[in-house]
mmCIF file of C-alpha atoms in Angstrom:
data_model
loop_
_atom_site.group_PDB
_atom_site.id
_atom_site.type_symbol
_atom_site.label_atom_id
_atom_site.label_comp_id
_atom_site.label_asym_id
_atom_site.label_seq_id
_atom_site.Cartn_x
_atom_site.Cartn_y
_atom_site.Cartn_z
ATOM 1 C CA UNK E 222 98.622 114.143 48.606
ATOM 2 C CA UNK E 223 101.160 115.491 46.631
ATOM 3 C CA UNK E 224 103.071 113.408 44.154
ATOM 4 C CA UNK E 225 106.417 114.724 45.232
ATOM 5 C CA UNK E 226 105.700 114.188 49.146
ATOM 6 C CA UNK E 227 104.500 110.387 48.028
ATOM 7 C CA UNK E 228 107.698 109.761 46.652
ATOM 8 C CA UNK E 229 109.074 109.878 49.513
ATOM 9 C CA UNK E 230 107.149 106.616 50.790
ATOM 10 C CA UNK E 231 109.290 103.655 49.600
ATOM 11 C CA UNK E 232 112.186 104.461 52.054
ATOM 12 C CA UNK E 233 110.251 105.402 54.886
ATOM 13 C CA UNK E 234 108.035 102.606 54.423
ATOM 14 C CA UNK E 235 111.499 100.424 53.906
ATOM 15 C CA UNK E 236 112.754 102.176 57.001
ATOM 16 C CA UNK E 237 109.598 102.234 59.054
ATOM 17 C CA UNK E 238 109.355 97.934 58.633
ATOM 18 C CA UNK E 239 113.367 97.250 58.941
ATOM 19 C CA UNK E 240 112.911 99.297 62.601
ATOM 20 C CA UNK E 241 109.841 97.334 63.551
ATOM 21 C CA UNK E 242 110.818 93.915 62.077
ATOM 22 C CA UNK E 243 107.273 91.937 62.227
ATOM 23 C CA UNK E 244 104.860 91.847 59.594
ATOM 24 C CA UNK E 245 101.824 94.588 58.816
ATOM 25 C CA UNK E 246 98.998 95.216 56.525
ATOM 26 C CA UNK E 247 98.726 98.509 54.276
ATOM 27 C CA UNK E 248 96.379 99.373 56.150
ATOM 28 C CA UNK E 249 98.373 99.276 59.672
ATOM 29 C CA UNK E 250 101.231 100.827 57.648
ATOM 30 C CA UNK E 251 98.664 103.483 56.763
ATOM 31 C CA UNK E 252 97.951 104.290 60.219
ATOM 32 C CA UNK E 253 101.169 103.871 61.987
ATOM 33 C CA UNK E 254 102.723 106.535 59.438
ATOM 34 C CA UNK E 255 99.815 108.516 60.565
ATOM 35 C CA UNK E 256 98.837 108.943 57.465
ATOM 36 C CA UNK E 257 101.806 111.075 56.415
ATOM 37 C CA UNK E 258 101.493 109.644 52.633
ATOM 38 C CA UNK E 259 98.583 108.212 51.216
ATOM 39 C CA UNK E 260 96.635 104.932 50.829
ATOM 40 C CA UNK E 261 97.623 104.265 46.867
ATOM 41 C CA UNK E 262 101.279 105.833 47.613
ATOM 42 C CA UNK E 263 101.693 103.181 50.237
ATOM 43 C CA UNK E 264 100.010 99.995 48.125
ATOM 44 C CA UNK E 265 102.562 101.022 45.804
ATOM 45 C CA UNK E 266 105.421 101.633 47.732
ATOM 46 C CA UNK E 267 104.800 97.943 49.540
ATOM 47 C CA UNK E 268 104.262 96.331 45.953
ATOM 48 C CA UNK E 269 107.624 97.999 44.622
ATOM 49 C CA UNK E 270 109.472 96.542 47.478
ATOM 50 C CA UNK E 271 108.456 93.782 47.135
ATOM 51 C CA UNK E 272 109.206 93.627 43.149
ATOM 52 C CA UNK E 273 113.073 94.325 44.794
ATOM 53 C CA UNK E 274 112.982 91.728 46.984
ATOM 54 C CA UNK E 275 113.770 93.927 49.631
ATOM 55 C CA UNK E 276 110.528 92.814 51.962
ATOM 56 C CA UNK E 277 107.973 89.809 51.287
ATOM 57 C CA UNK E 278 104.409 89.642 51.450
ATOM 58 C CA UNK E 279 102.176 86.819 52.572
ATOM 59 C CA UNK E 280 98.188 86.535 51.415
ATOM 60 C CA UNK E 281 95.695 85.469 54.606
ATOM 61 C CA UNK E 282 92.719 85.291 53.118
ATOM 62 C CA UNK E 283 91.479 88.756 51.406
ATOM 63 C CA UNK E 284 94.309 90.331 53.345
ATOM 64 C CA UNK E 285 97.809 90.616 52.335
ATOM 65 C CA UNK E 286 100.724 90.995 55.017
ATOM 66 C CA UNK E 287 104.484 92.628 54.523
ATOM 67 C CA UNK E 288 107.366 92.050 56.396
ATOM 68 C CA UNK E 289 110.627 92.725 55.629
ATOM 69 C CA UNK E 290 113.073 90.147 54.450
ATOM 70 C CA UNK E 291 114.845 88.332 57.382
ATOM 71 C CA UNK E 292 117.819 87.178 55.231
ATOM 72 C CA UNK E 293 119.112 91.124 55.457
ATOM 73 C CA UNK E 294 119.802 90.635 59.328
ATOM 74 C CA UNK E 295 122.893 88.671 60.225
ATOM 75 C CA UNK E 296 122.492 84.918 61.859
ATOM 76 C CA UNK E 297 122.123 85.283 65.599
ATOM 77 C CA UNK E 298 124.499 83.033 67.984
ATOM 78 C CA UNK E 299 122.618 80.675 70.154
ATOM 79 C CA UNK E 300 125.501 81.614 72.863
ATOM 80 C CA UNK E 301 124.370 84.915 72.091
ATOM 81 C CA UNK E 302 120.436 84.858 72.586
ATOM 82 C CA UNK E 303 121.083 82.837 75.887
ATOM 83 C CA UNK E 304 123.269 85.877 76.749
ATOM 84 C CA UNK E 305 120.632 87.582 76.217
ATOM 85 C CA UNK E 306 117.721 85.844 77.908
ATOM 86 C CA UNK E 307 120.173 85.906 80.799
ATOM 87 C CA UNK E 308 120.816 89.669 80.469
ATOM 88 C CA UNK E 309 116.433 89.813 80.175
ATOM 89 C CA UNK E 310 115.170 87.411 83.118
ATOM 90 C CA UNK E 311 117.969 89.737 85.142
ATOM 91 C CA UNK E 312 116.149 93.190 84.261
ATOM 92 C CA UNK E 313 112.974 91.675 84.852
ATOM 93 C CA UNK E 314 114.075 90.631 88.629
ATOM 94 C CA UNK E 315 115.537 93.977 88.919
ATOM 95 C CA UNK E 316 112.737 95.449 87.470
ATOM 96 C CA UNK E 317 110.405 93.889 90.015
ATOM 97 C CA UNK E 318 112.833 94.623 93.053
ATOM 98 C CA UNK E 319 112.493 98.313 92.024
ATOM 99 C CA UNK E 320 108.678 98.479 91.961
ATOM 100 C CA UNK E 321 108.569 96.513 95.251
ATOM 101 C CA UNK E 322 110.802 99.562 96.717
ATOM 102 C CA UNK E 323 108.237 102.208 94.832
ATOM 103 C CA UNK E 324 105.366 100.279 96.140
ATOM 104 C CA UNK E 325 106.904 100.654 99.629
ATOM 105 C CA UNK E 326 108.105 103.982 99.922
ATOM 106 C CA UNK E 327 104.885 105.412 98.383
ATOM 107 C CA UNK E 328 102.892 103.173 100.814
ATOM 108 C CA UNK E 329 105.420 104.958 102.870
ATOM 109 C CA UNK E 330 104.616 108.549 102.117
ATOM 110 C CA UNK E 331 100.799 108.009 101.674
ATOM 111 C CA UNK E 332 101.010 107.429 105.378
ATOM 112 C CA UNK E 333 102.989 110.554 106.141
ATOM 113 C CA UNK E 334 100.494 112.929 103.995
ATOM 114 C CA UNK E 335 98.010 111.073 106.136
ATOM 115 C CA UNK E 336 99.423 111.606 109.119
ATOM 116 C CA UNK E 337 99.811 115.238 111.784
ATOM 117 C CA UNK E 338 102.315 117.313 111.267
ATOM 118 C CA UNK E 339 104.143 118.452 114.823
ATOM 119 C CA UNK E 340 102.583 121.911 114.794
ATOM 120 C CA UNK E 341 99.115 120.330 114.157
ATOM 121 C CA UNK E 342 99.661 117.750 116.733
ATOM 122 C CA UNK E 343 100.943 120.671 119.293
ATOM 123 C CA UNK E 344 98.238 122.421 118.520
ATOM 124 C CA UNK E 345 95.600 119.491 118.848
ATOM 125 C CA UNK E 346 97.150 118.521 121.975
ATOM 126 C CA UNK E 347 96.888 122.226 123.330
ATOM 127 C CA UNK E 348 93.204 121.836 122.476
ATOM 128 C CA UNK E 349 92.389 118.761 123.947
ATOM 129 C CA UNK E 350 94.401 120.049 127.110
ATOM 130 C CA UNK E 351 91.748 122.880 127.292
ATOM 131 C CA UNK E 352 88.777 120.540 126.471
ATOM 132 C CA UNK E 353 90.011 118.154 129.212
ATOM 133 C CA UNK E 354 90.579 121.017 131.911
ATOM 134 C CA UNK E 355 87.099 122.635 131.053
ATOM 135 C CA UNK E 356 85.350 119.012 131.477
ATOM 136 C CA UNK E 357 87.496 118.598 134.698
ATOM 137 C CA UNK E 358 86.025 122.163 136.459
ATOM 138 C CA UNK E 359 82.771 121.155 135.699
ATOM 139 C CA UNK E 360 82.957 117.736 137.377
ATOM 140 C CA UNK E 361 84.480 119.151 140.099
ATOM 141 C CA UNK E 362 81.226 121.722 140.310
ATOM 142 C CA UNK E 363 78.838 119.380 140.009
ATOM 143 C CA UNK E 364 80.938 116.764 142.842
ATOM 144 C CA UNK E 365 80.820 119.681 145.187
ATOM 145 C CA UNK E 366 77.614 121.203 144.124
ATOM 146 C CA UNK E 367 75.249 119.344 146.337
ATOM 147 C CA UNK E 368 71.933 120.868 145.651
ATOM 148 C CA UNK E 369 69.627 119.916 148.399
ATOM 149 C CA UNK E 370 65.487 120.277 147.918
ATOM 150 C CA UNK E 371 63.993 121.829 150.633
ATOM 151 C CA UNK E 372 61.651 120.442 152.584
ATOM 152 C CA UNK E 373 58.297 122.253 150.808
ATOM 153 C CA UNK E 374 59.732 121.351 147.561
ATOM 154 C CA UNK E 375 60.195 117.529 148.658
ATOM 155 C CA UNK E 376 56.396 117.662 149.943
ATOM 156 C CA UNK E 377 54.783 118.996 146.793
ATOM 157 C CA UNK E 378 57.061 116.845 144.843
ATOM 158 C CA UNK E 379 55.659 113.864 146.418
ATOM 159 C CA UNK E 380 52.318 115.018 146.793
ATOM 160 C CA UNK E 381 52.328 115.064 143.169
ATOM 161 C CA UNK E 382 53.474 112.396 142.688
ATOM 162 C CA UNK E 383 51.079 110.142 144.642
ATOM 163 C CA UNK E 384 48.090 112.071 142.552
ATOM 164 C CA UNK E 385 49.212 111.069 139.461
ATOM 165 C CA UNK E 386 49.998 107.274 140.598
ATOM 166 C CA UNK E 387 45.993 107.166 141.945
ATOM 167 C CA UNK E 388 44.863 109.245 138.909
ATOM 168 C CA UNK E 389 46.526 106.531 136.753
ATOM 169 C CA UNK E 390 45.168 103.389 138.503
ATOM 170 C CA UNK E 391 41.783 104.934 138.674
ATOM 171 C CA UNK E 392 42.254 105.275 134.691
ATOM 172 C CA UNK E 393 43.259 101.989 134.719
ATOM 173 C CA UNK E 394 39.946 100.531 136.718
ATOM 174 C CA UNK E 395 37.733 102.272 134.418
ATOM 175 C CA UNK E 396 39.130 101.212 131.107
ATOM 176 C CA UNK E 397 40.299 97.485 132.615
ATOM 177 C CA UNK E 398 36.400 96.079 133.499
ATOM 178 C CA UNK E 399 34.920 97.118 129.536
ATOM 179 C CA UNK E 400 37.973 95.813 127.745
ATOM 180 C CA UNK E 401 37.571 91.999 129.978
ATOM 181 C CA UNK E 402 34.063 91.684 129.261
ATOM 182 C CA UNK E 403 34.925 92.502 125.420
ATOM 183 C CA UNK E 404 37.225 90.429 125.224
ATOM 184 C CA UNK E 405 35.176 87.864 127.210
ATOM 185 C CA UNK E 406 32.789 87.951 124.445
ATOM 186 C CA UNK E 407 35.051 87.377 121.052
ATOM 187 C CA UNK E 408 35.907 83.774 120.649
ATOM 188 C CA UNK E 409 39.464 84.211 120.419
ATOM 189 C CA UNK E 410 41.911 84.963 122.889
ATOM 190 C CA UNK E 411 43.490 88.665 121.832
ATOM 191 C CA UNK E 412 46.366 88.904 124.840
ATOM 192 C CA UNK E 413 47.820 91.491 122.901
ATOM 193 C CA UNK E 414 45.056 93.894 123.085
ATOM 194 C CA UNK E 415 45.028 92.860 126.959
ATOM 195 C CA UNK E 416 48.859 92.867 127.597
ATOM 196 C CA UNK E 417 50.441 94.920 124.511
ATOM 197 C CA UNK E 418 54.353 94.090 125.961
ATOM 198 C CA UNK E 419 53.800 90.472 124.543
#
């Protein structure tokens, strides 16, 4: 840094800590300035102000802490902080009506991004009037659409079906007799394997 541009620091630094008004470290000073002047400038500025009397410093442990010096503000009323306090825990109630309103009225509008638009819901209504008409002819067709087998088809239909019912109990006979007596034989009862529904 520049020697010129460091001279600078001691009333910015004064400045920067009569705005604030709570103590910080060189270090926090440092940052805060964003590093506009530099470490030693600052160390220096801090320990010339404080030569002036102009802000105080305070050692915690390895650390030292500046703040500036109170007696420069005037006394405060205690009428005056109440008035205050008042003037605060009002803002704060107003503050909290307000976001209860936002919080509303964007719950508010959330549902009416979320929700048709007329022209969507004409259109979705036209749609579903078509969709409902369509499903309407057909159920009409198929109430008036009695399709009746004829009498061949009904006799094949049944003639089939009988030889599959006496192919499948003849199945059944065959494989029923070997599976009793081998199940006869094992010493435990496997109903399971007999009856697989249980």
């Amino acid at each position: 840094m520049s020697k010129s541009k460091d001279a600078g620091a001691v009333p910015a630094i004064l400045d920067y800590l009569r705005k604030q008004n709570r103590p910080y470290s060189a270090v926090d000073i440092l940052n805060n300035l964003h590093k506009e002047y530099g470490k030693t400038a600052v160390v220096k500025a801090l320990d010339t102000l404080v030569a002036e009397g102009k802000i105080k410093s305070k050692t915690y442990n390895k650390q030292v802490v500046y703040v500036t010096d109170q007696s420069q503000f005037p006394d405060v009323n205690d009428t005056e902080l109440k008035s205050m306090e008042s003037k605060v825990v009002a803002m704060t109630q107003k503050l909290k009506e307000s976001s209860d309103v936002v919080r509303q009225l964007d719950s508010e509008l959330q549902a009416l991004c979320s929700s048709l638009t007329t022209d969507e819901a004409k259109s979705q209504v036209i749609q579903l009037t078509k969709e409902c008409g369509q499903l309407e002819e057909e159920l009409k067709s198929l109430k008036s659409n009695v399709s009746t087998v004829s009498p061949k088809e009904r006799e094949m239909i049944l003639k089939s079906r009988s030889t599959d019912v006496k192919e499948r109990r003849m199945r059944k006979r065959i494989v029923r007799i070997p599976v009793i007596l081998l199940l006869y034989a094992w010493p435990v009862i496997h109903l399971g394997f007999l009856y697989p529904g249980n």
